[in-house]
Amino acid sequence: MPSIDEINPQGLPMDDENHLKKSTVRKSSIPTMSINNTRKIKQTLPIGSIFYVDVAYIPYHGNEHYVDSEFFRRIRARYYILNAVEINRLTLESLIDGKQQWDKQEQIPVTLVPTYDGDQLRQFFVMNKTRLAELNINIIPASTRCNVQYDDEGSPAQRLRFSDEQ
């Protein structure tokens, strides 16, 4: 099993202190309109921008307190890199929930690239094989199972190919 230093080379905070802080309640920033001074209707505005990228790194090792379906709804990538030893089932469910919210014409193939393999990932794949196929979500073998050889040295890695074709 790799150490924390090996999976967190940038030294990003991994503790859950941010989600334990008491959150303050904010009033809605959606303006209200008055109709005939008798009832108010909230005007619906799109929440957040949508970003299209080739590769997205799933933040905080897929911690469900930082990554939810909204992340996958807004960050639309061909490849999602998940660097986590213990892969959270809620993060994987969020990928499916977020991609279900994409428009039909935006249903491009998506590939999840885990860096480590685990029972949670295998269980999730078996239990959700049909849903993953319907949404065109592929899960490739973990990079720890793949090896790239350079001269006399080898390294666990994954090769991603980018092309203009979709």
Short mmCIF file of C-alpha atoms in Angstrom, two decimals:
data_model
loop_
_atom_site.label_atom_id
_atom_site.label_comp_id
_atom_site.label_asym_id
_atom_site.label_seq_id
_atom_site.Cartn_x
_atom_site.Cartn_y
_atom_site.Cartn_z
CA MET A 1 0.00 0.00 0.00
CA PRO A 2 1.50 3.39 -0.96
CA SER A 3 2.18 5.99 1.69
CA ILE A 4 0.38 9.33 1.92
CA ASP A 5 3.48 11.09 0.55
CA GLU A 6 3.37 8.91 -2.56
CA ILE A 7 -0.28 9.67 -3.34
CA ASN A 8 -0.09 13.32 -2.29
CA PRO A 9 3.14 14.62 -3.84
CA GLN A 10 1.96 18.23 -3.82
CA GLY A 11 1.29 18.22 -0.08
CA LEU A 12 -2.33 19.34 -0.42
CA PRO A 13 -4.42 19.23 2.77
CA MET A 14 -6.12 15.88 3.19
CA ASP A 15 -7.89 16.32 6.51
CA ASP A 16 -11.61 16.93 6.72
CA GLU A 17 -11.42 20.13 8.78
CA ASN A 18 -13.02 22.25 6.02
CA HIS A 19 -16.28 20.32 5.99
CA LEU A 20 -16.47 20.27 9.81
CA LYS A 21 -16.58 24.05 10.08
CA LYS A 22 -20.02 25.43 10.71
CA SER A 23 -21.34 26.92 7.54
CA THR A 24 -23.15 30.21 7.51
CA VAL A 25 -26.51 30.51 5.86
CA ARG A 26 -26.55 32.88 2.93
CA LYS A 27 -29.59 34.42 1.37
CA SER A 28 -30.32 33.43 -2.17
CA SER A 29 -28.74 35.62 -4.82
CA ILE A 30 -31.62 34.91 -7.19
CA PRO A 31 -33.74 38.04 -7.54
CA THR A 32 -37.47 37.85 -6.97
CA MET A 33 -40.08 39.51 -9.14
CA SER A 34 -43.40 40.71 -7.88
CA ILE A 35 -46.50 39.99 -9.94
CA ASN A 36 -49.62 42.01 -9.07
CA ASN A 37 -48.13 42.55 -5.60
CA THR A 38 -49.82 39.33 -4.44
CA ARG A 39 -47.25 36.63 -5.02
CA LYS A 40 -43.55 36.48 -5.70
CA ILE A 41 -41.88 34.22 -8.25
CA LYS A 42 -38.21 33.40 -8.16
CA GLN A 43 -36.47 33.94 -11.45
CA THR A 44 -34.40 30.89 -12.36
CA LEU A 45 -30.86 31.66 -13.41
CA PRO A 46 -28.27 29.12 -14.53
CA ILE A 47 -25.99 28.24 -11.65
CA GLY A 48 -22.31 28.15 -12.54
CA SER A 49 -20.52 27.94 -15.83
CA ILE A 50 -19.78 24.76 -17.73
CA PHE A 51 -16.17 24.01 -18.67
CA TYR A 52 -15.09 21.63 -21.44
CA VAL A 53 -11.64 20.08 -21.04
CA ASP A 54 -9.77 17.05 -22.31
CA VAL A 55 -8.46 15.95 -18.90
CA ALA A 56 -9.74 16.82 -15.43
CA TYR A 57 -8.09 15.83 -12.18
CA ILE A 58 -10.71 14.90 -9.57
CA PRO A 59 -9.72 17.03 -6.56
CA TYR A 60 -8.95 15.89 -3.02
CA HIS A 61 -8.56 12.23 -3.98
CA GLY A 62 -12.27 12.00 -4.76
CA ASN A 63 -13.37 13.06 -1.28
CA GLU A 64 -17.18 13.31 -1.39
CA HIS A 65 -17.08 16.56 0.60
CA TYR A 66 -15.33 18.27 -2.31
CA VAL A 67 -16.57 16.36 -5.37
CA ASP A 68 -20.24 15.82 -6.11
CA SER A 69 -22.51 15.51 -9.14
CA GLU A 70 -22.33 19.29 -9.60
CA PHE A 71 -18.58 18.98 -10.24
CA PHE A 72 -19.18 16.44 -13.02
CA ARG A 73 -22.11 18.45 -14.40
CA ARG A 74 -19.98 21.59 -14.72
CA ILE A 75 -16.54 20.13 -15.54
CA ARG A 76 -17.06 18.08 -18.71
CA ALA A 77 -13.96 16.10 -19.60
CA ARG A 78 -13.05 13.24 -21.87
CA TYR A 79 -10.78 11.84 -19.14
CA TYR A 80 -11.18 12.13 -15.36
CA ILE A 81 -8.06 11.22 -13.36
CA LEU A 82 -8.85 9.78 -9.93
CA ASN A 83 -5.78 9.59 -7.70
CA ALA A 84 -7.05 7.73 -4.64
CA VAL A 85 -6.04 4.57 -2.84
CA GLU A 86 -9.48 4.15 -1.27
CA ILE A 87 -11.95 5.05 -4.02
CA ASN A 88 -15.21 6.40 -2.62
CA ARG A 89 -18.43 4.90 -4.01
CA LEU A 90 -20.19 8.29 -3.61
CA THR A 91 -17.67 9.91 -5.94
CA LEU A 92 -18.31 7.24 -8.56
CA GLU A 93 -22.08 7.69 -8.16
CA SER A 94 -21.59 11.44 -8.56
CA LEU A 95 -19.88 10.84 -11.90
CA ILE A 96 -22.96 8.97 -13.15
CA ASP A 97 -25.40 11.52 -11.69
CA GLY A 98 -23.46 14.46 -13.11
CA LYS A 99 -23.14 12.96 -16.59
CA GLN A 100 -26.87 12.16 -16.66
CA GLN A 101 -27.48 15.92 -16.52
CA TRP A 102 -25.55 16.57 -19.75
CA ASP A 103 -27.60 17.37 -22.85
CA LYS A 104 -28.05 14.55 -25.35
CA GLN A 105 -25.77 16.19 -27.94
CA GLU A 106 -23.03 16.48 -25.28
CA GLN A 107 -22.95 12.76 -24.50
CA ILE A 108 -19.33 12.27 -25.54
CA PRO A 109 -17.46 9.20 -24.29
CA VAL A 110 -15.93 9.71 -20.86
CA THR A 111 -13.09 7.67 -19.42
CA LEU A 112 -12.29 7.34 -15.73
CA VAL A 113 -8.56 6.81 -15.17
CA PRO A 114 -7.92 5.53 -11.65
CA THR A 115 -4.35 5.52 -10.41
CA TYR A 116 -4.98 2.68 -7.92
CA ASP A 117 -7.18 -0.37 -8.08
CA GLY A 118 -9.46 -1.43 -5.26
CA ASP A 119 -12.43 -3.54 -4.29
CA GLN A 120 -14.77 -0.51 -4.27
CA LEU A 121 -13.92 0.27 -7.89
CA ARG A 122 -14.39 -3.32 -9.04
CA GLN A 123 -17.67 -3.66 -7.13
CA PHE A 124 -18.94 -0.40 -8.54
CA PHE A 125 -18.08 -1.45 -12.09
CA VAL A 126 -19.86 -4.80 -11.76
CA MET A 127 -22.96 -3.31 -10.09
CA ASN A 128 -23.29 -0.40 -12.57
CA LYS A 129 -22.05 -1.92 -15.83
CA THR A 130 -25.34 -1.22 -17.63
CA ARG A 131 -25.62 2.40 -16.42
CA LEU A 132 -22.00 3.06 -17.35
CA ALA A 133 -22.56 1.66 -20.85
CA GLU A 134 -25.74 3.72 -21.36
CA LEU A 135 -23.91 6.92 -20.43
CA ASN A 136 -20.80 5.96 -22.42
CA ILE A 137 -18.53 5.98 -19.34
CA ASN A 138 -15.46 3.75 -19.54
CA ILE A 139 -13.26 2.73 -16.62
CA ILE A 140 -9.80 1.67 -17.69
CA PRO A 141 -7.42 -0.45 -15.61
CA ALA A 142 -5.61 1.39 -12.84
CA SER A 143 -2.22 2.78 -13.73
CA THR A 144 -0.68 0.60 -11.01
CA ARG A 145 -1.59 -2.37 -13.24
CA CYS A 146 0.05 -0.78 -16.29
CA ASN A 147 3.75 -0.26 -16.84
CA VAL A 148 5.58 2.04 -19.23
CA GLN A 149 9.11 0.92 -20.01
CA TYR A 150 11.88 3.47 -20.75
CA ASP A 151 15.24 1.88 -21.54
CA ASP A 152 16.09 -0.04 -18.37
CA GLU A 153 13.52 1.58 -16.11
CA GLY A 154 9.78 1.05 -15.79
CA SER A 155 7.09 3.12 -14.16
CA PRO A 156 3.38 2.68 -13.47
CA ALA A 157 1.59 4.96 -15.93
CA GLN A 158 -1.35 5.30 -18.27
CA ARG A 159 -1.21 6.49 -21.86
CA LEU A 160 -3.97 8.81 -23.04
CA ARG A 161 -4.42 9.55 -26.73
CA PHE A 162 -5.91 12.80 -27.91
CA SER A 163 -7.26 13.21 -31.40
CA ASP A 164 -9.54 15.59 -33.25
CA GLU A 165 -12.07 12.80 -33.78
CA GLN A 166 -14.82 12.21 -31.25
#
